[in-house]
CSV table of C-alpha atoms in Angstrom, one decimal:
chain,number,residue,atom,x,y,z
N,222,MET,CA,0.0,0.0,0.0
N,223,THR,CA,2.7,2.5,-0.9
N,224,VAL,CA,0.3,5.0,-2.6
N,225,LEU,CA,-2.2,5.1,0.2
N,226,PRO,CA,-0.8,8.3,1.9
N,227,TYR,CA,-0.8,10.1,-1.5
N,228,ALA,CA,-4.3,8.8,-2.3
N,229,LEU,CA,-5.5,10.0,1.1
N,230,ALA,CA,-4.2,13.5,0.4
N,231,GLY,CA,-6.1,13.5,-3.0
N,232,TRP,CA,-9.3,12.3,-1.3
N,233,LEU,CA,-9.1,15.0,1.4
N,234,PHE,CA,-8.6,17.7,-1.3
N,235,LEU,CA,-11.6,16.5,-3.3
N,236,MET,CA,-13.8,16.3,-0.2
N,237,GLY,CA,-12.8,19.9,0.6
N,238,CYS,CA,-13.7,21.0,-3.0
N,239,TYR,CA,-17.0,19.2,-2.7
N,240,GLY,CA,-17.8,21.0,0.5
N,241,LEU,CA,-16.8,24.4,-1.1
N,242,ALA,CA,-19.0,23.9,-4.1
N,243,THR,CA,-22.1,22.7,-2.2
N,244,SER,CA,-21.7,25.0,0.8
N,245,ARG,CA,-24.8,26.9,2.0
N,246,ASN,CA,-22.9,28.9,4.6
N,247,LEU,CA,-19.8,31.1,4.1
N,248,ILE,CA,-18.3,30.0,7.5
N,249,HIS,CA,-18.7,26.4,6.4
N,250,ALA,CA,-17.0,27.3,3.1
N,251,VAL,CA,-14.0,28.7,4.9
N,252,GLY,CA,-13.8,25.5,6.9
N,253,CYS,CA,-13.9,23.5,3.7
N,254,LEU,CA,-11.0,25.6,2.3
N,255,ALA,CA,-9.1,24.6,5.5
N,256,VAL,CA,-9.8,20.9,4.7
N,257,CYS,CA,-8.4,21.4,1.2
N,258,GLN,CA,-5.3,22.9,2.7
N,259,SER,CA,-4.9,20.0,5.2
N,260,ALA,CA,-4.6,17.8,2.1
N,261,THR,CA,-1.4,19.7,1.1
N,262,TYR,CA,0.0,19.0,4.6
N,263,VAL,CA,-0.7,15.3,4.2
N,264,LEU,CA,0.8,15.2,0.7
N,265,LEU,CA,4.0,17.1,1.7
N,266,LEU,CA,4.6,15.0,4.8
N,267,ALA,CA,4.0,11.8,2.8
N,268,VAL,CA,6.5,12.9,0.2
N,269,GLY,CA,9.1,13.6,2.9
N,270,TYR,CA,8.6,10.5,5.1
N,271,ARG,CA,11.5,8.1,5.3
N,272,ASP,CA,11.4,4.6,6.8
N,273,GLY,CA,12.9,4.6,10.3
N,274,GLY,CA,13.5,8.3,10.0
N,275,THR,CA,13.5,10.8,12.9
N,276,ALA,CA,13.2,14.6,13.1
N,277,PRO,CA,15.9,16.5,11.2
N,278,VAL,CA,17.2,18.2,14.4
N,279,PHE,CA,20.7,17.3,15.4
N,280,SER,CA,20.8,18.7,18.9
N,281,ASP,CA,20.5,15.2,20.5
N,282,ILE,CA,21.5,12.8,17.7
N,283,ALA,CA,24.9,12.7,16.0
N,284,PRO,CA,24.7,13.8,12.3
N,285,GLY,CA,24.7,10.7,10.0
N,286,SER,CA,23.9,8.2,12.9
N,287,ARG,CA,20.2,7.8,11.9
N,288,PRO,CA,18.1,8.6,8.8
N,289,VAL,CA,16.1,11.8,9.1
N,290,VAL,CA,12.9,12.7,7.3
N,291,ASP,CA,13.1,15.3,4.5
N,292,PRO,CA,13.5,18.8,6.2
N,293,VAL,CA,12.6,20.7,3.0
N,294,VAL,CA,9.0,19.6,3.0
N,295,GLN,CA,8.7,20.1,6.7
N,296,ALA,CA,9.7,23.7,6.2
N,297,LEU,CA,7.1,24.0,3.5
N,298,VAL,CA,4.4,22.6,5.8
N,299,LEU,CA,5.3,25.2,8.4
N,300,THR,CA,4.9,27.9,5.8
N,301,ASP,CA,1.6,26.4,4.7
N,302,ILE,CA,0.2,26.3,8.2
N,303,VAL,CA,1.1,29.9,9.0
N,304,ILE,CA,-0.4,31.2,5.7
N,305,GLY,CA,-3.4,29.0,6.2
N,306,ALA,CA,-4.1,30.4,9.6
N,307,THR,CA,-3.8,34.1,8.6
N,308,VAL,CA,-5.7,33.7,5.4
N,309,THR,CA,-8.5,31.9,7.3
N,310,ALA,CA,-8.6,34.9,9.7
N,311,LEU,CA,-8.8,37.3,6.7
N,312,LEU,CA,-11.6,35.3,5.1
N,313,LEU,CA,-13.6,35.1,8.4
N,314,SER,CA,-13.4,38.9,8.8
N,315,LEU,CA,-14.7,39.2,5.2
N,316,VAL,CA,-17.6,36.9,6.2
N,317,ILE,CA,-18.3,39.2,9.2
N,318,GLN,CA,-18.5,42.2,6.8
N,319,VAL,CA,-20.7,40.3,4.4
N,320,ALA,CA,-23.1,39.4,7.2
N,321,LYS,CA,-23.2,43.0,8.4
N,322,ARG,CA,-23.9,44.5,5.0
N,323,HIS,CA,-26.2,41.9,3.5
N,324,GLY,CA,-27.6,40.2,6.6
N,325,THR,CA,-26.9,36.7,5.3
N,326,VAL,CA,-24.1,34.2,5.0
N,327,VAL,CA,-25.7,32.0,2.4
N,328,PRO,CA,-23.6,32.3,-0.8
N,329,ASP,CA,-26.7,31.8,-3.1
N,330,GLU,CA,-28.4,34.8,-1.7
N,331,LEU,CA,-25.5,37.1,-2.4
N,332,SER,CA,-26.0,37.4,-6.1
N,333,GLU,CA,-27.6,40.8,-6.1
N,334,LEU,CA,-25.4,43.9,-6.7
N,335,ARG,CA,-25.4,46.8,-4.2
N,336,GLY,CA,-23.9,50.2,-4.8
L,420,MET,CA,-26.4,28.1,-12.6
L,421,SER,CA,-28.7,25.6,-10.9
L,422,ARG,CA,-27.4,23.5,-8.0
L,423,THR,CA,-27.7,20.2,-10.0
L,424,LEU,CA,-25.8,21.6,-13.0
L,425,ARG,CA,-23.1,23.0,-10.6
L,426,LEU,CA,-22.8,19.6,-9.0
L,427,TRP,CA,-22.3,18.0,-12.4
L,428,VAL,CA,-19.6,20.5,-13.4
L,429,LEU,CA,-17.9,19.7,-10.1
L,430,LEU,CA,-18.1,16.0,-10.6
L,431,LEU,CA,-16.6,16.3,-14.1
L,432,GLY,CA,-13.7,18.4,-12.8
L,433,ALA,CA,-13.1,16.2,-9.7
L,434,GLY,CA,-13.2,13.1,-11.8
L,435,GLY,CA,-10.5,14.6,-14.2
L,436,LEU,CA,-8.4,15.7,-11.2
L,437,ALA,CA,-8.7,12.3,-9.5
L,438,ALA,CA,-7.6,10.5,-12.7
L,439,LEU,CA,-4.6,12.8,-13.2
L,440,PHE,CA,-3.6,12.6,-9.5
L,441,ALA,CA,-3.8,8.8,-9.6
L,442,VAL,CA,-1.5,8.7,-12.6
L,443,ALA,CA,0.9,11.1,-10.8
L,444,CYS,CA,0.8,9.0,-7.6
L,445,ALA,CA,1.8,5.9,-9.6
L,446,GLY,CA,4.9,7.7,-10.8
L,447,MET,CA,6.0,9.0,-7.4
L,448,PRO,CA,9.0,7.6,-5.5
L,449,ARG,CA,8.0,4.8,-3.1
L,450,PHE,CA,6.5,6.1,0.2
L,451,GLY,CA,9.1,6.0,3.0
L,452,GLY,CA,12.0,5.4,0.5
L,453,ALA,CA,15.5,6.5,1.0
L,454,TRP,CA,15.7,8.8,-2.1
L,455,HIS,CA,15.5,12.4,-0.8
L,456,PRO,CA,18.1,14.4,-2.8
L,457,TYR,CA,16.9,17.9,-1.6
L,458,GLY,CA,16.5,16.7,2.0
L,459,ASP,CA,20.1,15.3,2.1
L,460,ARG,CA,21.5,18.5,0.5
L,461,ALA,CA,19.6,20.7,3.0
L,462,VAL,CA,20.9,18.6,5.9
L,463,HIS,CA,24.5,19.1,4.6
L,464,ALA,CA,24.0,22.8,4.1
L,465,ALA,CA,22.6,23.2,7.6
L,466,LEU,CA,25.5,21.3,9.2
L,467,ALA,CA,28.0,23.4,7.2
L,468,HIS,CA,26.4,26.5,8.8
L,469,ARG,CA,26.5,24.8,12.2
L,470,THR,CA,22.7,24.9,12.6
L,471,ALA,CA,21.4,21.9,14.5
L,472,ASN,CA,17.7,22.4,13.5
L,473,THR,CA,17.7,21.8,9.8
L,474,ILE,CA,14.2,23.2,9.4
L,475,ALA,CA,15.2,26.5,10.9
L,476,SER,CA,18.2,26.5,8.6
L,477,VAL,CA,16.0,25.9,5.5
L,478,ASN,CA,13.6,28.6,6.6
L,479,PHE,CA,16.0,31.3,7.7
L,480,ASP,CA,19.2,30.6,5.8
L,481,GLN,CA,18.7,28.5,2.7
L,482,ARG,CA,15.4,30.0,1.6
L,483,ALA,CA,15.3,33.1,3.8
L,484,PHE,CA,14.0,35.3,1.0
L,485,ASP,CA,11.0,33.0,0.6
L,486,THR,CA,10.3,33.3,4.3
L,487,LEU,CA,10.3,37.1,3.8
L,488,GLY,CA,7.5,36.7,1.3
L,489,GLU,CA,5.6,34.4,3.7
L,490,GLU,CA,6.1,37.0,6.5
L,491,SER,CA,4.7,39.7,4.2
L,492,ILE,CA,1.6,37.6,3.5
L,493,LEU,CA,1.1,37.3,7.3
L,494,PHE,CA,1.6,41.1,7.6
L,495,GLY,CA,-0.8,41.8,4.8
L,496,ALA,CA,-3.4,39.4,6.2
L,497,VAL,CA,-3.2,41.2,9.6
L,498,LEU,CA,-3.5,44.6,7.9
L,499,GLY,CA,-6.5,43.4,5.9
L,500,THR,CA,-8.2,42.1,9.0
L,501,VAL,CA,-7.6,45.4,10.8
L,502,VAL,CA,-9.1,47.3,7.9
L,503,LEU,CA,-12.1,45.0,7.5
L,504,LEU,CA,-13.0,44.7,11.2
L,505,ARG,CA,-12.8,48.4,12.1
L,506,GLN,CA,-15.7,50.1,13.8
L,507,THR,CA,-18.2,51.6,11.3
L,508,ARG,CA,-20.5,54.5,11.5
L,509,GLU,CA,-23.7,52.6,12.6
L,510,GLU,CA,-21.8,50.8,15.4
L,511,ASN,CA,-21.3,51.7,19.0
L,512,ARG,CA,-18.7,50.6,21.4
L,513,ARG,CA,-20.0,49.2,24.6
L,514,GLN,CA,-17.9,48.8,27.8
L,515,PRO,CA,-17.9,45.1,28.6
L,516,GLU,CA,-19.2,44.1,32.0
L,517,PRO,CA,-16.9,42.2,34.4
L,518,ALA,CA,-17.9,38.6,34.4
L,519,HIS,CA,-17.8,36.0,37.2
L,520,VAL,CA,-14.8,33.6,36.9
L,521,TYR,CA,-14.6,30.4,38.9
L,522,PRO,CA,-11.7,30.5,41.4
L,523,ALA,CA,-10.2,27.3,40.1
L,524,VAL,CA,-10.2,28.6,36.5
L,525,ARG,CA,-8.6,31.9,37.7
L,526,ARG,CA,-5.9,30.1,39.7
L,527,TYR,CA,-5.0,27.8,36.9
L,528,ALA,CA,-5.0,30.5,34.2
L,529,LEU,CA,-2.9,32.9,36.4
L,530,PHE,CA,-0.4,30.1,37.0
L,531,ALA,CA,-0.3,29.0,33.3
L,532,LEU,CA,0.2,32.6,32.1
L,533,PRO,CA,3.8,33.2,33.1
L,534,VAL,CA,4.7,29.6,32.3
L,535,THR,CA,3.3,29.8,28.8
L,536,LEU,CA,5.0,33.2,28.2
L,537,LEU,CA,8.3,31.7,29.3
L,538,ILE,CA,7.9,28.7,27.1
L,539,GLY,CA,7.0,30.9,24.1
L,540,LEU,CA,10.1,33.0,24.6
L,541,TYR,CA,12.2,29.9,25.1
L,542,VAL,CA,10.9,28.3,21.9
L,543,ILE,CA,11.7,31.5,19.9
L,544,ALA,CA,15.2,31.8,21.4
L,545,HIS,CA,16.1,28.1,20.8
L,546,GLY,CA,14.7,27.9,17.3
L,547,GLN,CA,18.1,27.2,15.8
L,548,ILE,CA,19.0,24.2,18.0
L,549,THR,CA,15.6,22.5,19.0
L,550,PRO,CA,12.3,22.2,17.1
L,551,GLY,CA,10.6,25.5,17.2
L,552,GLY,CA,11.3,29.1,16.2
L,553,GLY,CA,9.6,32.4,15.5
L,554,PHE,CA,6.3,31.0,14.2
L,555,GLN,CA,5.6,28.5,16.9
L,556,GLY,CA,7.0,30.6,19.8
L,557,GLY,CA,5.2,33.8,18.6
L,558,ILE,CA,1.9,31.9,18.7
L,559,ALA,CA,2.6,30.7,22.3
L,560,VAL,CA,3.5,34.2,23.5
L,561,ALA,CA,0.3,35.6,22.0
L,562,THR,CA,-1.7,32.8,23.6
L,563,ALA,CA,-0.1,33.5,27.0
L,564,LEU,CA,-1.4,37.1,27.0
L,565,HIS,CA,-5.0,35.9,26.2
L,566,LEU,CA,-5.0,33.6,29.3
L,567,LEU,CA,-5.6,36.9,31.2
L,568,TYR,CA,-9.0,37.1,29.4
L,569,ILE,CA,-9.9,33.7,30.8
L,570,ALA,CA,-8.4,34.3,34.3
L,571,VAL,CA,-9.8,37.8,34.9
L,572,ASP,CA,-11.9,39.6,32.2
L,573,TYR,CA,-11.7,41.5,29.0
L,574,ARG,CA,-10.8,44.8,30.7
L,575,ALA,CA,-7.7,43.3,32.3
L,576,LEU,CA,-6.6,41.9,28.9
L,577,GLU,CA,-7.1,45.4,27.4
L,578,ARG,CA,-4.8,46.9,30.0
L,579,ILE,CA,-1.8,44.7,29.1
L,580,ARG,CA,-2.6,45.0,25.4
L,581,PRO,CA,-2.2,48.5,24.0
L,582,ILE,CA,-3.2,47.7,20.4
L,583,GLY,CA,-1.3,50.6,18.9
L,584,ARG,CA,2.0,49.4,20.3
L,585,TYR,CA,1.4,45.8,19.1
L,586,GLU,CA,0.6,47.1,15.6
L,587,VAL,CA,4.0,49.0,15.7
L,588,GLY,CA,5.6,45.8,16.9
L,589,ASP,CA,4.1,43.9,14.0
L,590,ALA,CA,5.6,46.4,11.5
L,591,ALA,CA,8.9,46.5,13.4
L,592,GLY,CA,9.3,42.7,13.2
L,593,GLU,CA,8.8,42.8,9.4
L,594,ALA,CA,11.2,45.8,9.1
L,595,ALA,CA,13.9,44.1,11.3
L,596,TYR,CA,13.8,41.1,8.9
L,597,VAL,CA,14.3,43.3,5.9
L,598,LEU,CA,17.1,45.3,7.7
L,599,VAL,CA,19.0,42.1,8.6
L,600,GLY,CA,18.8,41.1,4.9
L,601,ALA,CA,20.0,44.6,3.9
L,602,ALA,CA,22.9,44.4,6.4
L,603,ALA,CA,24.3,41.6,4.3
L,604,LEU,CA,24.3,43.9,1.3
L,605,VAL,CA,26.5,46.4,3.2
L,606,SER,CA,29.1,43.6,3.8
L,607,GLY,CA,29.2,42.9,0.1
L,608,ALA,CA,27.1,39.7,0.0
L,609,ALA,CA,23.7,39.1,-1.6
L,610,PHE,CA,20.4,40.1,0.1
L,611,LEU,CA,19.7,37.9,3.2
L,612,THR,CA,23.0,36.0,2.9
L,613,ASN,CA,24.1,34.5,6.2
L,614,VAL,CA,27.1,36.7,6.9
L,615,LEU,CA,27.4,36.6,10.7
L,616,PRO,CA,30.0,34.2,12.3
L,617,PHE,CA,28.4,30.7,12.6
L,618,GLY,CA,29.4,30.2,16.2
L,619,THR,CA,29.6,26.8,18.1
L,620,PHE,CA,27.4,24.0,16.9
L,621,ASN,CA,24.5,23.2,19.2
L,622,THR,CA,24.7,26.4,21.3
L,623,LEU,CA,22.5,29.5,21.5
L,624,SER,CA,24.9,31.5,19.4
L,625,SER,CA,25.1,29.0,16.5
L,626,GLY,CA,23.7,29.6,13.0
L,627,GLY,CA,24.8,33.1,12.2
L,628,THR,CA,21.7,35.2,11.2
L,629,VAL,CA,19.2,32.3,11.9
L,630,PRO,CA,18.6,33.3,15.6
L,631,VAL,CA,18.3,37.0,14.6
L,632,LEU,CA,15.8,36.3,11.9
L,633,ASN,CA,14.0,33.9,14.2
L,634,ALA,CA,13.6,36.7,16.8
L,635,ALA,CA,12.4,39.2,14.2
L,636,LEU,CA,9.8,36.7,13.0
L,637,GLY,CA,8.8,35.8,16.6
L,638,VAL,CA,8.1,39.5,17.4
L,639,GLU,CA,6.0,39.9,14.2
L,640,VAL,CA,4.0,36.7,14.7
L,641,ALA,CA,3.3,37.4,18.4
L,642,CYS,CA,2.2,41.0,17.8
L,643,GLY,CA,0.3,40.1,14.6
L,644,VAL,CA,-1.7,37.3,16.4
L,645,VAL,CA,-2.5,39.7,19.3
L,646,VAL,CA,-3.8,42.3,16.9
L,647,LEU,CA,-5.7,39.7,14.9
L,648,LEU,CA,-7.4,38.3,18.0
L,649,ALA,CA,-8.0,41.8,19.4
L,650,ARG,CA,-10.1,42.7,16.3
L,651,PHE,CA,-12.2,39.5,16.5
L,652,LEU,CA,-12.7,39.9,20.2
L,653,ASP,CA,-13.7,43.6,19.7
L,654,GLN,CA,-16.4,42.4,17.3
L,655,ALA,CA,-17.6,39.8,19.7
L,656,VAL,CA,-17.4,41.7,23.0
L,657,GLU,CA,-17.5,45.4,22.5
L,658,ILE,CA,-18.9,46.5,19.1
L,659,GLU,CA,-22.7,46.4,18.7
L,660,GLU,CA,-25.0,47.8,16.1
L,661,THR,CA,-27.3,50.7,16.9
L,662,PRO,CA,-30.9,49.5,16.6
């Protein structure tokens, strides 16, 4: 089952997309976007995993004594999480504004234009 | 577009993506395999610069310029939230009432506050030798301040949280990162090159510019998260619409 972790990432992403497209609530949609993003964490960590590997931190293990997992993808996941958190905050503040101006958070009811 | 039509379009796109992704997965290196050329090179580069935490070395040395971009996204997102959640004309600010707090909750939160603050600062300072760094430590520091909201009430939190100063701190963290990068230019190297002495491996002073950039980022993340949470808490606790 060597493709299972990759397949799981793909499945998570598609589930997030399904939620985004069928969402009837903007807060729910922001949550679905977070699910899509978690798929990228799973994919990156699956790419970087190494059998018997440990964390790529050499403060308590001698360099070269044990295999370490890929540090590049771990740094990318760290980036991803920080951006995900702040963008989620920005989107939620947009939802607050939409709710204040239009009195609804249902995307289908937001089709009318307002000056 | 009707809901059923939209669902069919989605199904078509998702089916295509799933098929392409499955083909791509079949061509990937084996899960858990030993072939990680970038990872191996990153480990070598980190050890050459005497940084024990390879991830910190990747973020603040090997791709420090990339982290600047990421930090700017954080800065932009905080700025956008501040603009979006400001008090508008039809809204009033209401002074929040002091709330009753259970003594056990108060005791625990007041005990946890300094401990969390210390752990946050420790994690920022030791980013180059142990797992952690500016991002994680900054969040822990910001969380520590908000324990006061749980322990006492909103007014106590506001007293230790002058928003204006934290907004300045957010900008100063971003500016410090750019200035450290520009300092490398003065010494004749490229922007954000690690020019400081690398120090002794596995000590606080190892890694050259890594701990400095870590600290700058820690300040920005801590201040940014405090500002972000302050705006959301304002909306929930203080600001109300005039009927």
